[in-house]
């Protein structure tokens, strides 16, 4: 058994190394800066996908509102950048210089109180993590303690996504409305739109993502991870064993929210704006698609899933815009119907065969332990 | 409000109440089919809005056909359209259940995702067939204009018509569910699938008919919607979240609950809209529903169902 464990651990580590090599070496060498920046954007969704693996794939809690946390993280970062972009000197043509342009257009004459602390970068970083985390915590406590779960929870998170979109669009003067926060230029005087900044932000994004993978693996490898899995498959049994199921759900939902928030903040930094179109129901459910395609129970699979689906989205919308929705819808139906464990599940099924092939190539002959595949059991 | 007399204030109240009733009918029309599918079968059909769009486009096509080929039938085409929309929605629903849904009964979260995929596909199909631009059916003359019981009260006829359809449809569904053999079989299957099977009910067949019925009702709702708004490829999906909330809030298994929740949501929303902006009214209504659902996760009215 120890040998099997060692093999698996080594295998997973190898997977992370491959991912790191692809992200840090292969892609930067292969792609021009524009494409690399796009990959960076896709990777911000991968944060959400990793969070969803934790909370949906392992915890069995499907949230259709991850866009909320992605958006909150992104908006926190955007507020800081927007304040820096609207210093009195560059906004002197406004009737009130020194406030963001959309406030001026909406006849606001002073910076609202909740904008004030976003002058500080430290506060922004904290807020970016804590505001979404706190919101998820409150939602989690409210829902899971009352044993609201499954499809009901999914619908409620969707409603929360709808609420936040309506709020952002409705409160134009405070949030920039439909257009979102645009024209974000500098971070502490450092131009985030320059080529070198784009490279640096891409590598920062990769590094944080790989760090996130390690964190997620640590959580899943711990006793907590086992309990999450047990909870997903037989919630009642875990409850009768004396565990408070709700607390684990709250924890994993909050963690997933914070993952999404980091992704959102990096999105704002790399893309240079944030708008309600990344918050609402549709983007939230798309993020679930990325996870499902890659494999809801595989951290690395979810990352590849985000990359592939987003790449396909860009490809189709550039070349065959009318086919994109058909492709996406068809993909979703196919994945759910035929490959419930996504790409990672397909690989897992053929792992033994691939392993044999690999060993044949390497000229080594050692029997491989077959890994029994467990089909997901939702109830 | 100083200059407003008692009579005028009464009219405003009446009109506001009517607005609330309009929203109520829309919600009920949307939620009725969902309540049957979700309440009786536990399936989350995210493509429900697209079945509504099927009904709306059917009406549009029929209206187009009658104005082109049979102008004399123009006043009556709408009644035919409702029936065709029901049949067409039901047929597509039947096929969808057979091909997709029945494989996913054991995995409710997955059925939610698969039907979302289905809704994307259907939206694209509508867009390819009818174009991205919104279309509207030519309404028969008797639906145009408004009814003015007094000088200050002005009630549009199409709104009234939607209400009548809602009322009729609700009564028909209630009759079907509680007074017919098929309805009995449906309820038996919901309450205890294994036992229902044991007494000789073909539960798979019942599921298919239930799903088809829900989709057919969505089709009728779509036909009714053409009288108050235009139809685009994504019109149906605009209502889906509201509709689900209505069903969940009312208590999934209860038809009465759906009506009560649609009524309270609609009235709360339109009353609030009178005092604050539309978006804030919506936000407050939605938040209130979430809080109430937190306190009563099973919804307003719930019946005991064996899981």
PDB file of N, CA and C in Angstrom, chain A residues 56 60-62 64 142-143 146-148 150-152 154-156 158-160 162-163 166-167 170-171 281-282 285 288-289 292 296 321-323 325-326 328-330 332-333 336-337 340 375-376 378-379, chain B residues 38 42 44 46 99-101 103-104 106-118 120-125 127-128 241 244-245 248 252-253 277 279-280 282-283 286-287 290 293-298:
ATOM      1  N   UNK A  56     -17.485  21.810  -5.105  1.00  0.00           N
ATOM      2  CA  UNK A  56     -18.472  21.004  -5.840  1.00  0.00           C
ATOM      3  C   UNK A  56     -17.980  19.567  -5.998  1.00  0.00           C
ATOM      4  N   UNK A  60     -19.449  18.471  -2.798  1.00  0.00           N
ATOM      5  CA  UNK A  60     -20.806  18.208  -3.279  1.00  0.00           C
ATOM      6  C   UNK A  60     -21.713  19.414  -3.221  1.00  0.00           C
ATOM      7  N   UNK A  61     -21.123  20.610  -3.013  1.00  0.00           N
ATOM      8  CA  UNK A  61     -21.930  21.827  -2.930  1.00  0.00           C
ATOM      9  C   UNK A  61     -21.791  22.559  -4.257  1.00  0.00           C
ATOM     10  N   UNK A  62     -22.839  22.544  -5.070  1.00  0.00           N
ATOM     11  CA  UNK A  62     -22.744  23.237  -6.359  1.00  0.00           C
ATOM     12  C   UNK A  62     -23.162  24.685  -6.172  1.00  0.00           C
ATOM     13  N   UNK A  64     -23.758  28.144  -8.077  1.00  0.00           N
ATOM     14  CA  UNK A  64     -23.890  28.780  -9.392  1.00  0.00           C
ATOM     15  C   UNK A  64     -23.665  30.274  -9.262  1.00  0.00           C
ATOM     16  N   UNK A 142     -25.845  30.811   6.835  1.00  0.00           N
ATOM     17  CA  UNK A 142     -27.293  30.965   6.738  1.00  0.00           C
ATOM     18  C   UNK A 142     -27.932  29.753   6.070  1.00  0.00           C
ATOM     19  N   UNK A 143     -27.277  29.235   5.032  1.00  0.00           N
ATOM     20  CA  UNK A 143     -27.901  28.170   4.263  1.00  0.00           C
ATOM     21  C   UNK A 143     -27.635  26.790   4.865  1.00  0.00           C
ATOM     22  N   UNK A 146     -29.164  25.726   8.106  1.00  0.00           N
ATOM     23  CA  UNK A 146     -30.588  25.406   7.969  1.00  0.00           C
ATOM     24  C   UNK A 146     -30.794  24.207   7.051  1.00  0.00           C
ATOM     25  N   UNK A 147     -29.706  23.566   6.706  1.00  0.00           N
ATOM     26  CA  UNK A 147     -29.736  22.376   5.847  1.00  0.00           C
ATOM     27  C   UNK A 147     -30.362  22.652   4.481  1.00  0.00           C
ATOM     28  N   UNK A 148     -30.139  23.866   3.988  1.00  0.00           N
ATOM     29  CA  UNK A 148     -30.508  24.123   2.601  1.00  0.00           C
ATOM     30  C   UNK A 148     -29.340  23.625   1.767  1.00  0.00           C
ATOM     31  N   UNK A 150     -28.047  21.166  -2.028  1.00  0.00           N
ATOM     32  CA  UNK A 150     -28.391  20.635  -3.341  1.00  0.00           C
ATOM     33  C   UNK A 150     -28.895  21.693  -4.299  1.00  0.00           C
ATOM     34  N   UNK A 151     -29.989  21.359  -4.972  1.00  0.00           N
ATOM     35  CA  UNK A 151     -30.479  22.255  -6.013  1.00  0.00           C
ATOM     36  C   UNK A 151     -30.983  23.573  -5.420  1.00  0.00           C
ATOM     37  N   UNK A 152     -31.515  23.532  -4.199  1.00  0.00           N
ATOM     38  CA  UNK A 152     -32.003  24.769  -3.594  1.00  0.00           C
ATOM     39  C   UNK A 152     -30.853  25.749  -3.408  1.00  0.00           C
ATOM     40  N   UNK A 154     -28.102  25.789  -5.080  1.00  0.00           N
ATOM     41  CA  UNK A 154     -27.676  26.240  -6.406  1.00  0.00           C
ATOM     42  C   UNK A 154     -28.547  27.398  -6.883  1.00  0.00           C
ATOM     43  N   UNK A 155     -29.867  27.265  -6.693  1.00  0.00           N
ATOM     44  CA  UNK A 155     -30.760  28.333  -7.157  1.00  0.00           C
ATOM     45  C   UNK A 155     -30.533  29.601  -6.356  1.00  0.00           C
ATOM     46  N   UNK A 156     -30.328  29.443  -5.043  1.00  0.00           N
ATOM     47  CA  UNK A 156     -30.148  30.644  -4.221  1.00  0.00           C
ATOM     48  C   UNK A 156     -28.852  31.369  -4.591  1.00  0.00           C
ATOM     49  N   UNK A 158     -27.564  31.402  -7.445  1.00  0.00           N
ATOM     50  CA  UNK A 158     -27.848  32.056  -8.721  1.00  0.00           C
ATOM     51  C   UNK A 158     -28.587  33.375  -8.498  1.00  0.00           C
ATOM     52  N   UNK A 159     -29.525  33.345  -7.554  1.00  0.00           N
ATOM     53  CA  UNK A 159     -30.260  34.572  -7.251  1.00  0.00           C
ATOM     54  C   UNK A 159     -29.317  35.632  -6.695  1.00  0.00           C
ATOM     55  N   UNK A 160     -28.354  35.200  -5.871  1.00  0.00           N
ATOM     56  CA  UNK A 160     -27.409  36.171  -5.322  1.00  0.00           C
ATOM     57  C   UNK A 160     -26.601  36.808  -6.453  1.00  0.00           C
ATOM     58  N   UNK A 162     -27.694  37.239  -9.428  1.00  0.00           N
ATOM     59  CA  UNK A 162     -28.603  38.189 -10.081  1.00  0.00           C
ATOM     60  C   UNK A 162     -28.693  39.478  -9.262  1.00  0.00           C
ATOM     61  N   UNK A 163     -28.792  39.347  -7.939  1.00  0.00           N
ATOM     62  CA  UNK A 163     -28.914  40.534  -7.085  1.00  0.00           C
ATOM     63  C   UNK A 163     -27.708  41.440  -7.259  1.00  0.00           C
ATOM     64  N   UNK A 166     -27.758  43.301 -10.523  1.00  0.00           N
ATOM     65  CA  UNK A 166     -28.745  44.384 -10.527  1.00  0.00           C
ATOM     66  C   UNK A 166     -28.222  45.568  -9.712  1.00  0.00           C
ATOM     67  N   UNK A 167     -27.610  45.264  -8.568  1.00  0.00           N
ATOM     68  CA  UNK A 167     -27.077  46.332  -7.711  1.00  0.00           C
ATOM     69  C   UNK A 167     -25.997  47.123  -8.433  1.00  0.00           C
ATOM     70  N   UNK A 170     -27.560  49.073 -11.219  1.00  0.00           N
ATOM     71  CA  UNK A 170     -28.464  50.113 -10.733  1.00  0.00           C
ATOM     72  C   UNK A 170     -27.741  51.268 -10.055  1.00  0.00           C
ATOM     73  N   UNK A 171     -26.701  50.961  -9.295  1.00  0.00           N
ATOM     74  CA  UNK A 171     -25.998  52.012  -8.541  1.00  0.00           C
ATOM     75  C   UNK A 171     -24.853  52.573  -9.377  1.00  0.00           C
ATOM     76  N   UNK A 281     -25.283  35.689 -13.771  1.00  0.00           N
ATOM     77  CA  UNK A 281     -25.654  34.283 -13.806  1.00  0.00           C
ATOM     78  C   UNK A 281     -24.896  33.527 -14.897  1.00  0.00           C
ATOM     79  N   UNK A 282     -24.816  34.138 -16.077  1.00  0.00           N
ATOM     80  CA  UNK A 282     -24.216  33.422 -17.204  1.00  0.00           C
ATOM     81  C   UNK A 282     -22.725  33.144 -16.987  1.00  0.00           C
ATOM     82  N   UNK A 285     -22.216  30.381 -14.403  1.00  0.00           N
ATOM     83  CA  UNK A 285     -22.480  29.006 -14.823  1.00  0.00           C
ATOM     84  C   UNK A 285     -21.431  28.548 -15.830  1.00  0.00           C
ATOM     85  N   UNK A 288     -18.693  26.973 -14.033  1.00  0.00           N
ATOM     86  CA  UNK A 288     -18.989  25.582 -13.684  1.00  0.00           C
ATOM     87  C   UNK A 288     -18.693  24.675 -14.875  1.00  0.00           C
ATOM     88  N   UNK A 289     -18.961  25.179 -16.085  1.00  0.00           N
ATOM     89  CA  UNK A 289     -18.686  24.383 -17.283  1.00  0.00           C
ATOM     90  C   UNK A 289     -17.201  24.063 -17.378  1.00  0.00           C
ATOM     91  N   UNK A 292     -16.445  21.339 -15.026  1.00  0.00           N
ATOM     92  CA  UNK A 292     -17.033  20.053 -15.399  1.00  0.00           C
ATOM     93  C   UNK A 292     -16.274  19.432 -16.565  1.00  0.00           C
ATOM     94  N   UNK A 296     -14.542  17.469 -12.487  1.00  0.00           N
ATOM     95  CA  UNK A 296     -14.930  18.156 -11.261  1.00  0.00           C
ATOM     96  C   UNK A 296     -14.176  17.639 -10.044  1.00  0.00           C
ATOM     97  N   UNK A 321     -18.538  32.710 -35.013  1.00  0.00           N
ATOM     98  CA  UNK A 321     -19.266  33.236 -33.839  1.00  0.00           C
ATOM     99  C   UNK A 321     -20.615  32.576 -33.631  1.00  0.00           C
ATOM    100  N   UNK A 322     -21.274  32.157 -34.738  1.00  0.00           N
ATOM    101  CA  UNK A 322     -22.626  31.616 -34.559  1.00  0.00           C
ATOM    102  C   UNK A 322     -22.598  30.194 -34.001  1.00  0.00           C
ATOM    103  N   UNK A 323     -21.416  29.562 -34.056  1.00  0.00           N
ATOM    104  CA  UNK A 323     -21.343  28.179 -33.587  1.00  0.00           C
ATOM    105  C   UNK A 323     -21.007  28.082 -32.102  1.00  0.00           C
ATOM    106  N   UNK A 325     -22.260  29.107 -29.197  1.00  0.00           N
ATOM    107  CA  UNK A 325     -23.253  28.658 -28.222  1.00  0.00           C
ATOM    108  C   UNK A 325     -23.617  27.198 -28.440  1.00  0.00           C
ATOM    109  N   UNK A 326     -23.720  26.801 -29.708  1.00  0.00           N
ATOM    110  CA  UNK A 326     -24.020  25.409 -30.019  1.00  0.00           C
ATOM    111  C   UNK A 326     -22.943  24.502 -29.456  1.00  0.00           C
ATOM    112  N   UNK A 328     -20.755  25.153 -27.060  1.00  0.00           N
ATOM    113  CA  UNK A 328     -20.711  25.192 -25.601  1.00  0.00           C
ATOM    114  C   UNK A 328     -21.850  24.354 -25.015  1.00  0.00           C
ATOM    115  N   UNK A 329     -23.062  24.536 -25.551  1.00  0.00           N
ATOM    116  CA  UNK A 329     -24.200  23.783 -25.057  1.00  0.00           C
ATOM    117  C   UNK A 329     -24.011  22.291 -25.282  1.00  0.00           C
ATOM    118  N   UNK A 330     -23.579  21.947 -26.498  1.00  0.00           N
ATOM    119  CA  UNK A 330     -23.364  20.538 -26.824  1.00  0.00           C
ATOM    120  C   UNK A 330     -22.306  19.917 -25.938  1.00  0.00           C
ATOM    121  N   UNK A 332     -21.493  20.802 -23.004  1.00  0.00           N
ATOM    122  CA  UNK A 332     -21.988  20.669 -21.642  1.00  0.00           C
ATOM    123  C   UNK A 332     -22.869  19.441 -21.498  1.00  0.00           C
ATOM    124  N   UNK A 333     -23.762  19.267 -22.488  1.00  0.00           N
ATOM    125  CA  UNK A 333     -24.640  18.094 -22.430  1.00  0.00           C
ATOM    126  C   UNK A 333     -23.789  16.822 -22.511  1.00  0.00           C
ATOM    127  N   UNK A 336     -21.822  16.111 -19.249  1.00  0.00           N
ATOM    128  CA  UNK A 336     -22.668  15.654 -18.147  1.00  0.00           C
ATOM    129  C   UNK A 336     -23.192  14.247 -18.406  1.00  0.00           C
ATOM    130  N   UNK A 337     -23.569  13.983 -19.677  1.00  0.00           N
ATOM    131  CA  UNK A 337     -24.178  12.693 -19.975  1.00  0.00           C
ATOM    132  C   UNK A 337     -23.145  11.567 -20.035  1.00  0.00           C
ATOM    133  N   UNK A 340     -19.043  12.204 -16.850  1.00  0.00           N
ATOM    134  CA  UNK A 340     -19.306  13.019 -15.656  1.00  0.00           C
ATOM    135  C   UNK A 340     -18.033  13.402 -14.901  1.00  0.00           C
ATOM    136  N   UNK A 375     -17.426   5.791  -9.692  1.00  0.00           N
ATOM    137  CA  UNK A 375     -18.338   6.715 -10.369  1.00  0.00           C
ATOM    138  C   UNK A 375     -19.009   7.579  -9.335  1.00  0.00           C
ATOM    139  N   UNK A 376     -19.302   8.803  -9.749  1.00  0.00           N
ATOM    140  CA  UNK A 376     -19.875   9.735  -8.784  1.00  0.00           C
ATOM    141  C   UNK A 376     -21.272   9.314  -8.402  1.00  0.00           C
ATOM    142  N   UNK A 378     -24.399  10.957  -6.794  1.00  0.00           N
ATOM    143  CA  UNK A 378     -25.108  12.111  -6.235  1.00  0.00           C
ATOM    144  C   UNK A 378     -26.449  11.656  -5.727  1.00  0.00           C
ATOM    145  N   UNK A 379     -26.775  12.113  -4.586  1.00  0.00           N
ATOM    146  CA  UNK A 379     -28.116  11.752  -4.129  1.00  0.00           C
ATOM    147  C   UNK A 379     -28.768  12.959  -3.521  1.00  0.00           C
TER     148      UNK A 379
ATOM    149  N   UNK B  38     -40.545  20.538 -11.655  1.00  0.00           N
ATOM    150  CA  UNK B  38     -39.648  20.528 -10.490  1.00  0.00           C
ATOM    151  C   UNK B  38     -40.344  19.896  -9.293  1.00  0.00           C
ATOM    152  N   UNK B  42     -38.747  16.687  -9.463  1.00  0.00           N
ATOM    153  CA  UNK B  42     -37.472  17.069  -8.856  1.00  0.00           C
ATOM    154  C   UNK B  42     -36.403  17.417  -9.874  1.00  0.00           C
ATOM    155  N   UNK B  44     -34.553  20.024 -12.279  1.00  0.00           N
ATOM    156  CA  UNK B  44     -34.383  21.446 -12.521  1.00  0.00           C
ATOM    157  C   UNK B  44     -34.239  21.625 -14.018  1.00  0.00           C
ATOM    158  N   UNK B  46     -33.461  24.049 -16.619  1.00  0.00           N
ATOM    159  CA  UNK B  46     -32.999  25.407 -16.898  1.00  0.00           C
ATOM    160  C   UNK B  46     -33.398  25.836 -18.310  1.00  0.00           C
ATOM    161  N   UNK B  99     -34.585  11.746 -24.541  1.00  0.00           N
ATOM    162  CA  UNK B  99     -33.183  11.717 -24.941  1.00  0.00           C
ATOM    163  C   UNK B  99     -32.241  12.102 -23.804  1.00  0.00           C
ATOM    164  N   UNK B 100     -32.703  13.015 -22.945  1.00  0.00           N
ATOM    165  CA  UNK B 100     -31.747  13.622 -22.006  1.00  0.00           C
ATOM    166  C   UNK B 100     -32.117  13.377 -20.549  1.00  0.00           C
ATOM    167  N   UNK B 101     -33.283  13.868 -20.178  1.00  0.00           N
ATOM    168  CA  UNK B 101     -33.613  13.967 -18.764  1.00  0.00           C
ATOM    169  C   UNK B 101     -33.668  12.605 -18.080  1.00  0.00           C
ATOM    170  N   UNK B 103     -32.036  10.059 -18.254  1.00  0.00           N
ATOM    171  CA  UNK B 103     -30.772   9.473 -17.851  1.00  0.00           C
ATOM    172  C   UNK B 103     -30.203  10.146 -16.613  1.00  0.00           C
ATOM    173  N   UNK B 104     -30.815  11.249 -16.220  1.00  0.00           N
ATOM    174  CA  UNK B 104     -30.204  12.057 -15.161  1.00  0.00           C
ATOM    175  C   UNK B 104     -31.059  12.164 -13.901  1.00  0.00           C
ATOM    176  N   UNK B 106     -31.178  10.423 -11.352  1.00  0.00           N
ATOM    177  CA  UNK B 106     -30.442  10.136 -10.120  1.00  0.00           C
ATOM    178  C   UNK B 106     -29.477  11.262  -9.777  1.00  0.00           C
ATOM    179  N   UNK B 107     -29.270  12.183 -10.708  1.00  0.00           N
ATOM    180  CA  UNK B 107     -28.275  13.239 -10.480  1.00  0.00           C
ATOM    181  C   UNK B 107     -28.897  14.613 -10.726  1.00  0.00           C
ATOM    182  N   UNK B 108     -29.648  15.132  -9.762  1.00  0.00           N
ATOM    183  CA  UNK B 108     -30.388  16.384 -10.006  1.00  0.00           C
ATOM    184  C   UNK B 108     -29.491  17.558 -10.362  1.00  0.00           C
ATOM    185  N   UNK B 109     -28.313  17.655  -9.729  1.00  0.00           N
ATOM    186  CA  UNK B 109     -27.435  18.783 -10.046  1.00  0.00           C
ATOM    187  C   UNK B 109     -26.959  18.686 -11.489  1.00  0.00           C
ATOM    188  N   UNK B 110     -26.714  17.464 -11.942  1.00  0.00           N
ATOM    189  CA  UNK B 110     -26.258  17.292 -13.316  1.00  0.00           C
ATOM    190  C   UNK B 110     -27.364  17.605 -14.312  1.00  0.00           C
ATOM    191  N   UNK B 111     -28.616  17.285 -13.929  1.00  0.00           N
ATOM    192  CA  UNK B 111     -29.693  17.599 -14.866  1.00  0.00           C
ATOM    193  C   UNK B 111     -29.812  19.109 -15.017  1.00  0.00           C
ATOM    194  N   UNK B 112     -29.523  19.826 -13.939  1.00  0.00           N
ATOM    195  CA  UNK B 112     -29.506  21.290 -14.008  1.00  0.00           C
ATOM    196  C   UNK B 112     -28.484  21.767 -15.040  1.00  0.00           C
ATOM    197  N   UNK B 113     -27.281  21.184 -14.983  1.00  0.00           N
ATOM    198  CA  UNK B 113     -26.218  21.613 -15.899  1.00  0.00           C
ATOM    199  C   UNK B 113     -26.531  21.204 -17.342  1.00  0.00           C
ATOM    200  N   UNK B 114     -27.034  19.986 -17.511  1.00  0.00           N
ATOM    201  CA  UNK B 114     -27.316  19.521 -18.876  1.00  0.00           C
ATOM    202  C   UNK B 114     -28.418  20.362 -19.510  1.00  0.00           C
ATOM    203  N   UNK B 115     -29.456  20.704 -18.726  1.00  0.00           N
ATOM    204  CA  UNK B 115     -30.526  21.497 -19.320  1.00  0.00           C
ATOM    205  C   UNK B 115     -30.051  22.920 -19.593  1.00  0.00           C
ATOM    206  N   UNK B 116     -29.072  23.383 -18.828  1.00  0.00           N
ATOM    207  CA  UNK B 116     -28.492  24.688 -19.158  1.00  0.00           C
ATOM    208  C   UNK B 116     -27.814  24.623 -20.526  1.00  0.00           C
ATOM    209  N   UNK B 117     -27.075  23.539 -20.753  1.00  0.00           N
ATOM    210  CA  UNK B 117     -26.473  23.334 -22.065  1.00  0.00           C
ATOM    211  C   UNK B 117     -27.531  23.302 -23.152  1.00  0.00           C
ATOM    212  N   UNK B 118     -28.621  22.592 -22.854  1.00  0.00           N
ATOM    213  CA  UNK B 118     -29.725  22.509 -23.809  1.00  0.00           C
ATOM    214  C   UNK B 118     -30.274  23.905 -24.122  1.00  0.00           C
ATOM    215  N   UNK B 120     -28.700  26.723 -24.069  1.00  0.00           N
ATOM    216  CA  UNK B 120     -27.769  27.438 -24.956  1.00  0.00           C
ATOM    217  C   UNK B 120     -27.972  26.989 -26.400  1.00  0.00           C
ATOM    218  N   UNK B 121     -28.078  25.665 -26.584  1.00  0.00           N
ATOM    219  CA  UNK B 121     -28.254  25.131 -27.936  1.00  0.00           C
ATOM    220  C   UNK B 121     -29.550  25.666 -28.550  1.00  0.00           C
ATOM    221  N   UNK B 122     -30.627  25.636 -27.741  1.00  0.00           N
ATOM    222  CA  UNK B 122     -31.917  26.085 -28.275  1.00  0.00           C
ATOM    223  C   UNK B 122     -31.879  27.570 -28.622  1.00  0.00           C
ATOM    224  N   UNK B 123     -31.228  28.357 -27.762  1.00  0.00           N
ATOM    225  CA  UNK B 123     -31.132  29.791 -28.054  1.00  0.00           C
ATOM    226  C   UNK B 123     -30.447  30.034 -29.387  1.00  0.00           C
ATOM    227  N   UNK B 124     -29.358  29.276 -29.609  1.00  0.00           N
ATOM    228  CA  UNK B 124     -28.634  29.460 -30.861  1.00  0.00           C
ATOM    229  C   UNK B 124     -29.499  29.046 -32.048  1.00  0.00           C
ATOM    230  N   UNK B 125     -30.300  27.980 -31.858  1.00  0.00           N
ATOM    231  CA  UNK B 125     -31.179  27.540 -32.937  1.00  0.00           C
ATOM    232  C   UNK B 125     -32.201  28.623 -33.268  1.00  0.00           C
ATOM    233  N   UNK B 127     -31.815  31.746 -32.809  1.00  0.00           N
ATOM    234  CA  UNK B 127     -31.113  32.860 -33.434  1.00  0.00           C
ATOM    235  C   UNK B 127     -30.849  32.560 -34.897  1.00  0.00           C
ATOM    236  N   UNK B 128     -30.461  31.317 -35.185  1.00  0.00           N
ATOM    237  CA  UNK B 128     -30.177  30.978 -36.576  1.00  0.00           C
ATOM    238  C   UNK B 128     -31.454  30.994 -37.411  1.00  0.00           C
ATOM    239  N   UNK B 241     -34.818  32.640 -13.668  1.00  0.00           N
ATOM    240  CA  UNK B 241     -34.446  32.687 -12.250  1.00  0.00           C
ATOM    241  C   UNK B 241     -35.633  33.110 -11.391  1.00  0.00           C
ATOM    242  N   UNK B 244     -37.944  30.147 -11.050  1.00  0.00           N
ATOM    243  CA  UNK B 244     -37.483  29.133 -10.111  1.00  0.00           C
ATOM    244  C   UNK B 244     -37.683  29.588  -8.683  1.00  0.00           C
ATOM    245  N   UNK B 245     -37.374  30.857  -8.470  1.00  0.00           N
ATOM    246  CA  UNK B 245     -37.528  31.408  -7.132  1.00  0.00           C
ATOM    247  C   UNK B 245     -38.979  31.312  -6.695  1.00  0.00           C
ATOM    248  N   UNK B 248     -39.661  27.658  -5.781  1.00  0.00           N
ATOM    249  CA  UNK B 248     -38.985  27.260  -4.545  1.00  0.00           C
ATOM    250  C   UNK B 248     -39.614  27.954  -3.346  1.00  0.00           C
ATOM    251  N   UNK B 252     -42.098  23.430  -3.315  1.00  0.00           N
ATOM    252  CA  UNK B 252     -42.036  22.838  -4.643  1.00  0.00           C
ATOM    253  C   UNK B 252     -43.237  21.961  -4.987  1.00  0.00           C
ATOM    254  N   UNK B 253     -43.821  21.285  -4.012  1.00  0.00           N
ATOM    255  CA  UNK B 253     -44.846  20.309  -4.379  1.00  0.00           C
ATOM    256  C   UNK B 253     -46.250  20.891  -4.406  1.00  0.00           C
ATOM    257  N   UNK B 277     -36.623  53.023  -6.676  1.00  0.00           N
ATOM    258  CA  UNK B 277     -36.353  52.695  -8.074  1.00  0.00           C
ATOM    259  C   UNK B 277     -36.581  51.214  -8.330  1.00  0.00           C
ATOM    260  N   UNK B 279     -34.758  48.907  -9.722  1.00  0.00           N
ATOM    261  CA  UNK B 279     -33.705  47.940  -9.407  1.00  0.00           C
ATOM    262  C   UNK B 279     -33.623  47.693  -7.904  1.00  0.00           C
ATOM    263  N   UNK B 280     -33.783  48.758  -7.106  1.00  0.00           N
ATOM    264  CA  UNK B 280     -33.729  48.552  -5.657  1.00  0.00           C
ATOM    265  C   UNK B 280     -34.901  47.695  -5.206  1.00  0.00           C
ATOM    266  N   UNK B 282     -36.393  45.384  -6.850  1.00  0.00           N
ATOM    267  CA  UNK B 282     -36.100  43.996  -7.205  1.00  0.00           C
ATOM    268  C   UNK B 282     -35.121  43.387  -6.199  1.00  0.00           C
ATOM    269  N   UNK B 283     -34.070  44.157  -5.896  1.00  0.00           N
ATOM    270  CA  UNK B 283     -33.052  43.648  -4.964  1.00  0.00           C
ATOM    271  C   UNK B 283     -33.684  43.339  -3.611  1.00  0.00           C
ATOM    272  N   UNK B 286     -35.865  40.221  -3.789  1.00  0.00           N
ATOM    273  CA  UNK B 286     -35.084  38.987  -3.859  1.00  0.00           C
ATOM    274  C   UNK B 286     -34.440  38.666  -2.513  1.00  0.00           C
ATOM    275  N   UNK B 287     -33.886  39.705  -1.864  1.00  0.00           N
ATOM    276  CA  UNK B 287     -33.243  39.481  -0.565  1.00  0.00           C
ATOM    277  C   UNK B 287     -34.250  38.952   0.443  1.00  0.00           C
ATOM    278  N   UNK B 290     -34.848  35.356  -0.088  1.00  0.00           N
ATOM    279  CA  UNK B 290     -33.750  34.509   0.392  1.00  0.00           C
ATOM    280  C   UNK B 290     -33.838  34.351   1.905  1.00  0.00           C
ATOM    281  N   UNK B 293     -36.605  32.064   2.789  1.00  0.00           N
ATOM    282  CA  UNK B 293     -36.245  30.682   2.459  1.00  0.00           C
ATOM    283  C   UNK B 293     -35.281  30.105   3.482  1.00  0.00           C
ATOM    284  N   UNK B 294     -34.463  30.989   4.061  1.00  0.00           N
ATOM    285  CA  UNK B 294     -33.519  30.547   5.080  1.00  0.00           C
ATOM    286  C   UNK B 294     -34.279  30.078   6.315  1.00  0.00           C
ATOM    287  N   UNK B 295     -35.357  30.827   6.627  1.00  0.00           N
ATOM    288  CA  UNK B 295     -36.131  30.479   7.815  1.00  0.00           C
ATOM    289  C   UNK B 295     -37.014  29.269   7.536  1.00  0.00           C
ATOM    290  N   UNK B 296     -37.556  29.236   6.318  1.00  0.00           N
ATOM    291  CA  UNK B 296     -38.416  28.102   5.944  1.00  0.00           C
ATOM    292  C   UNK B 296     -37.891  27.470   4.664  1.00  0.00           C
ATOM    293  N   UNK B 297     -36.862  26.634   4.773  1.00  0.00           N
ATOM    294  CA  UNK B 297     -36.241  26.100   3.551  1.00  0.00           C
ATOM    295  C   UNK B 297     -37.216  25.306   2.684  1.00  0.00           C
ATOM    296  N   UNK B 298     -38.274  24.801   3.248  1.00  0.00           N
ATOM    297  CA  UNK B 298     -39.181  23.976   2.441  1.00  0.00           C
ATOM    298  C   UNK B 298     -40.196  24.813   1.679  1.00  0.00           C
TER     299      UNK B 298
END
